[in-house]
PDB file of C-alpha atoms and ligand atoms in Angstrom:
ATOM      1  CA  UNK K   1      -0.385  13.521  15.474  1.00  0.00           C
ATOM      2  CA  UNK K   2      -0.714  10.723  13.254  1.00  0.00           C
ATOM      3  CA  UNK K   3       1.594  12.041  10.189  1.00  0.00           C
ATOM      4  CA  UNK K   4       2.700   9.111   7.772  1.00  0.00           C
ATOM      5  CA  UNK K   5       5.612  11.817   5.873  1.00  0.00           C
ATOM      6  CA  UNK K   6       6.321  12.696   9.357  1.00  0.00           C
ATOM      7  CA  UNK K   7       7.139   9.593  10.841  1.00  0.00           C
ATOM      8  CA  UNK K   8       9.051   9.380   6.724  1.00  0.00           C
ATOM      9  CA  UNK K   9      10.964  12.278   8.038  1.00  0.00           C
ATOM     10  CA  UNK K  10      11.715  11.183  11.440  1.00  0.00           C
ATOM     11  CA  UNK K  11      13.007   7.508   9.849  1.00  0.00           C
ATOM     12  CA  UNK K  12      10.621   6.108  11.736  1.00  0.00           C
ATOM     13  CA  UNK K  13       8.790   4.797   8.943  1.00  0.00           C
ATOM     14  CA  UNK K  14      11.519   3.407   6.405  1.00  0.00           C
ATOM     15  CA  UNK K  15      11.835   5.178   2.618  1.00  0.00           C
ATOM     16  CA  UNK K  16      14.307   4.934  -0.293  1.00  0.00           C
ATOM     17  CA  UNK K  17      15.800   8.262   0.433  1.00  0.00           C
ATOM     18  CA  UNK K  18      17.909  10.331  -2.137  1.00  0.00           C
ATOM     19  CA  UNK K  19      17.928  13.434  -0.210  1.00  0.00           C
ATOM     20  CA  UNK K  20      17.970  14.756   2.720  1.00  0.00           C
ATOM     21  CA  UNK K  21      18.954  18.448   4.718  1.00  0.00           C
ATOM     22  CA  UNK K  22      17.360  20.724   7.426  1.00  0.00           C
ATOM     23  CA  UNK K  23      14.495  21.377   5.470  1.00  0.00           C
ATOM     24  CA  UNK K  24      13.104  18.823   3.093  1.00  0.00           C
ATOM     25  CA  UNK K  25      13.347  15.077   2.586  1.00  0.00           C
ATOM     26  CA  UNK K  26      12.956  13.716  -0.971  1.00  0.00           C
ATOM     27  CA  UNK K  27      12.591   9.353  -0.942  1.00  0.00           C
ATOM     28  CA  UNK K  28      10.971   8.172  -4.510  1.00  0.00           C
ATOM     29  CA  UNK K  29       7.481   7.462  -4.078  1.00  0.00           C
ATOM     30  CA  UNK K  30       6.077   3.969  -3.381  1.00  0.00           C
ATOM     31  CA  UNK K  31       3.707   3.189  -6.136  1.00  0.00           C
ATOM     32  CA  UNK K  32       5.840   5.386  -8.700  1.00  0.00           C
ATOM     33  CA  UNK K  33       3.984   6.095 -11.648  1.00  0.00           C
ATOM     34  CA  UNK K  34       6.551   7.113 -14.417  1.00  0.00           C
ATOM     35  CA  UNK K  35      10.189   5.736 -14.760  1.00  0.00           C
ATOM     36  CA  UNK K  36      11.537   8.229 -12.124  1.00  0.00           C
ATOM     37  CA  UNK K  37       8.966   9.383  -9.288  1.00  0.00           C
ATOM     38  CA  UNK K  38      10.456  10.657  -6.182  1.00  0.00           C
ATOM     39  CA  UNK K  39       8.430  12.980  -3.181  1.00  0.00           C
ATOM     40  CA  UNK K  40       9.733  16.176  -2.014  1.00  0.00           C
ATOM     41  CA  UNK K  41       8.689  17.155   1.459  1.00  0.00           C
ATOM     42  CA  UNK K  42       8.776  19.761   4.404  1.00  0.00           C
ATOM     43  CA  UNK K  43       9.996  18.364   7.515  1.00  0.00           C
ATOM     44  CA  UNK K  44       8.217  20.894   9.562  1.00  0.00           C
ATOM     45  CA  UNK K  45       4.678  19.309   9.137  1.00  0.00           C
ATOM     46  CA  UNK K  46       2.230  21.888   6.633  1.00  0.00           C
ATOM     47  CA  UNK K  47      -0.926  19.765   5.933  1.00  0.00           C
ATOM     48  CA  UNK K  48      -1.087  20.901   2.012  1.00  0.00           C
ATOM     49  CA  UNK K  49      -0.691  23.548  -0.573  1.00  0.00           C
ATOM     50  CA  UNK K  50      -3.178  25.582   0.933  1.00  0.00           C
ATOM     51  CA  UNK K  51      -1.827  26.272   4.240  1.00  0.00           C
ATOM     52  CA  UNK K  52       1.009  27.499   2.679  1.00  0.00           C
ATOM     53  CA  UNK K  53       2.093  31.527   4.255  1.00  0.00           C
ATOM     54  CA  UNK K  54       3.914  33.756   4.241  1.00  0.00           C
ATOM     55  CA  UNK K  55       5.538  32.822   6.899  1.00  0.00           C
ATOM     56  CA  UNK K  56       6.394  29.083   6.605  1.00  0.00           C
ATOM     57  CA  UNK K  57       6.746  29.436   2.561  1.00  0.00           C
ATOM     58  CA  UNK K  58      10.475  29.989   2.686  1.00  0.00           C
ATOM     59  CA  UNK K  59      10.845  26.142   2.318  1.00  0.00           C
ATOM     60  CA  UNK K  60       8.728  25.762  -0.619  1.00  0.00           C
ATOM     61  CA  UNK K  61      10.778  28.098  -2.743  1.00  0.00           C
ATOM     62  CA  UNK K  62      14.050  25.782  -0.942  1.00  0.00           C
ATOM     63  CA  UNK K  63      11.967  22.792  -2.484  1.00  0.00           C
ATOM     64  CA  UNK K  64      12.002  24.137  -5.819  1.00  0.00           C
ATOM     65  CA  UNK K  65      15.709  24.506  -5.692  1.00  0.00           C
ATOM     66  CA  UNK K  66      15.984  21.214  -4.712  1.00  0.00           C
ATOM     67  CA  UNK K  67      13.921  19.703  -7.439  1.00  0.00           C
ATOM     68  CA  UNK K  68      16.142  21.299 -10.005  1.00  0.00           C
ATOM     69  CA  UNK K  69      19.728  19.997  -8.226  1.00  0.00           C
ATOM     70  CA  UNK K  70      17.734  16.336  -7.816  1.00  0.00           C
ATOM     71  CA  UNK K  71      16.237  16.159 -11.236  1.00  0.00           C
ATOM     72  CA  UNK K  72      19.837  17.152 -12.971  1.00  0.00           C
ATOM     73  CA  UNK K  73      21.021  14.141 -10.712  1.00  0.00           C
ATOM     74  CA  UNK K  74      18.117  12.063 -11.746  1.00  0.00           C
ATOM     75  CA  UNK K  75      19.110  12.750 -15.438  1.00  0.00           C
ATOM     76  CA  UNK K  76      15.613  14.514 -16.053  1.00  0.00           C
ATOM     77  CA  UNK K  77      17.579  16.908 -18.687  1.00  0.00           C
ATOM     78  CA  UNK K  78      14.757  16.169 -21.259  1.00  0.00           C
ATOM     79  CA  UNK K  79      12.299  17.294 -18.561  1.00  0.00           C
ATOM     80  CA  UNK K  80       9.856  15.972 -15.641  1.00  0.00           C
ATOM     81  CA  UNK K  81       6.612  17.184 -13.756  1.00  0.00           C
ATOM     82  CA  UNK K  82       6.008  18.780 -10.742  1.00  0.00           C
ATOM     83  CA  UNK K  83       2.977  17.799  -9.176  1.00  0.00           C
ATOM     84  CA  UNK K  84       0.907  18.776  -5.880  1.00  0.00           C
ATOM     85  CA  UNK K  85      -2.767  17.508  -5.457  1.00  0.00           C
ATOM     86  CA  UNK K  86      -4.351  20.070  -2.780  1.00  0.00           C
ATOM     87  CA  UNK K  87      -6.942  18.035  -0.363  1.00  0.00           C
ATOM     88  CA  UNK K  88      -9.988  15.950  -1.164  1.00  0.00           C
ATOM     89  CA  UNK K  89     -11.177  16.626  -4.640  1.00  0.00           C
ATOM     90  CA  UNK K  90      -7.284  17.039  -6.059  1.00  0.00           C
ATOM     91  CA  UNK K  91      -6.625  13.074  -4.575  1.00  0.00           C
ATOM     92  CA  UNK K  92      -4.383  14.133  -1.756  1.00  0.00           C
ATOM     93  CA  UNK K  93      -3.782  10.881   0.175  1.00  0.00           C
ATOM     94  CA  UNK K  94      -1.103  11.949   2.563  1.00  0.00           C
ATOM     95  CA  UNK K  95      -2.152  14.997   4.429  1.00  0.00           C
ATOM     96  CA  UNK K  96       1.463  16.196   4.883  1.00  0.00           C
ATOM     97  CA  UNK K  97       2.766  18.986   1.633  1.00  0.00           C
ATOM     98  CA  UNK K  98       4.250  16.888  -0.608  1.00  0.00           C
ATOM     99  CA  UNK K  99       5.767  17.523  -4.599  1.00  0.00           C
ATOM    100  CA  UNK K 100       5.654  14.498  -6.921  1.00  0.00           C
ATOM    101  CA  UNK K 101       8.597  14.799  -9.456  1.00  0.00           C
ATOM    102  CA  UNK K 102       7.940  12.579 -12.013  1.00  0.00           C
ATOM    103  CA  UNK K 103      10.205  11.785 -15.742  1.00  0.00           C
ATOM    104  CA  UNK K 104      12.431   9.496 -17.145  1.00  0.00           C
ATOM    105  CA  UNK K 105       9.719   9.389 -20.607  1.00  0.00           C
ATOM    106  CA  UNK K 106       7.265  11.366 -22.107  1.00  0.00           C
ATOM    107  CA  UNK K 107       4.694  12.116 -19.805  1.00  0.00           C
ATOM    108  CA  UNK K 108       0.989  11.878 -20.599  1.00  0.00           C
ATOM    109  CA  UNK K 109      -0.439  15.626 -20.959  1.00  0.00           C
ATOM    110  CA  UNK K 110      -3.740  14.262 -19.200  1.00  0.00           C
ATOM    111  CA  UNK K 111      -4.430  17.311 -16.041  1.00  0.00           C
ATOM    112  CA  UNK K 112      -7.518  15.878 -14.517  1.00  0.00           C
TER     113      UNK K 112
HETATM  114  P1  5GP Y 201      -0.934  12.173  -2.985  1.00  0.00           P
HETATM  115  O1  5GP Y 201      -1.950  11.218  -3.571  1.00  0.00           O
HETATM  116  O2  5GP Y 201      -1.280  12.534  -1.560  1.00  0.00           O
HETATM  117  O3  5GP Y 201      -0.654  13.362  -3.833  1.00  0.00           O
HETATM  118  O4  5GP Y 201       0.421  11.375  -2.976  1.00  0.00           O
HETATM  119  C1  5GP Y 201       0.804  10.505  -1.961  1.00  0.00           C
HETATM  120  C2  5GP Y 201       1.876   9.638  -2.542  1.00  0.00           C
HETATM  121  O5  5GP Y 201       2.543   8.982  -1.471  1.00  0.00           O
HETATM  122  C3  5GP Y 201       1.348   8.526  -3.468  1.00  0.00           C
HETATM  123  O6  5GP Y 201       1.921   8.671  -4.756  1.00  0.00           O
HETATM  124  C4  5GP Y 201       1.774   7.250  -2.771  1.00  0.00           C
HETATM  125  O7  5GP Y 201       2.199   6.244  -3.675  1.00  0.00           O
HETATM  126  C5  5GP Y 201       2.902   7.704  -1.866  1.00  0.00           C
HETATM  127  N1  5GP Y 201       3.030   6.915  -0.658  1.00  0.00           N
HETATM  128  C6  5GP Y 201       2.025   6.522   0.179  1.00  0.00           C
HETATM  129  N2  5GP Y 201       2.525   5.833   1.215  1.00  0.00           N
HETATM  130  C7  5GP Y 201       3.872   5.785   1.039  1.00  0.00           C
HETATM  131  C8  5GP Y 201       4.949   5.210   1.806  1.00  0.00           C
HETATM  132  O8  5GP Y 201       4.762   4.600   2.853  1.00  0.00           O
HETATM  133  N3  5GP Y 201       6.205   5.371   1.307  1.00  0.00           N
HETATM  134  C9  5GP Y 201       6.447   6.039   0.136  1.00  0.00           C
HETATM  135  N4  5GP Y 201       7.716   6.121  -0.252  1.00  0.00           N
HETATM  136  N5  5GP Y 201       5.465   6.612  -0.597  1.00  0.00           N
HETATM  137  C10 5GP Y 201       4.197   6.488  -0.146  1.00  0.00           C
HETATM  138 ZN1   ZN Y 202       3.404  15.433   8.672  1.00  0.00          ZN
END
């Protein structure tokens, strides 16, 4: 399988990590599009939000724990965004679950 977060995860593929444990990698994103934009993802490979279960969603709610430690770190205390696009018509370019965490400003209220 040709998995670009995969081969993130694996270090295969180099990334500015700031984060790392059994279950999730976060590395700030590549093309970051706010002040502070870092990726949180699965390292057991879940295409997107919609193959989420109940069996593998354990790690999503370990994600969102995560997100909070990382953004205090981040010094996101004024707040940030959590973002997922789901497949095709959302813009999902990397088909491997992935949650943008973006702040460090203001943040345009624009949802579409
Ligand atoms: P999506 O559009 O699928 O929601 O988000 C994919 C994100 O991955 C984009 O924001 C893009 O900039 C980021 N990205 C794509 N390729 C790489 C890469 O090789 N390294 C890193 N760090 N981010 C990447
Ligand atoms: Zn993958």
């Amino acid at each position: 399988m040709d998995c670009l977060f995969c081969e993130i995860v694996k270090g295969n593929i180099p990334s500015k990590k700031l984060y790392e444990d059994e279950q999730c990698v976060a590395f700030y994103d590549i093309n970051p599009m706010a002040p502070v934009h870092f990726l949180v993802v699965p390292k057991a490979h879940i295409a997107c939000a919609d193959e989420i279960t109940q069996e593998n969603s354990p790690v999503v709610a370990h994600i969102f724990c995560v997100i909070a430690k990382l953004a205090k770190e981040q010094g996101l205390c004024d707040g940030y965004r959590i973002v997922n696009n789901c497949k095709e018509n959302a813009g999902q370019t990397v088909r491997h679950l992935h949650f943008h965490v973006l702040g460090g400003g203001p943040l345009s209220l624009q949802m579409a």
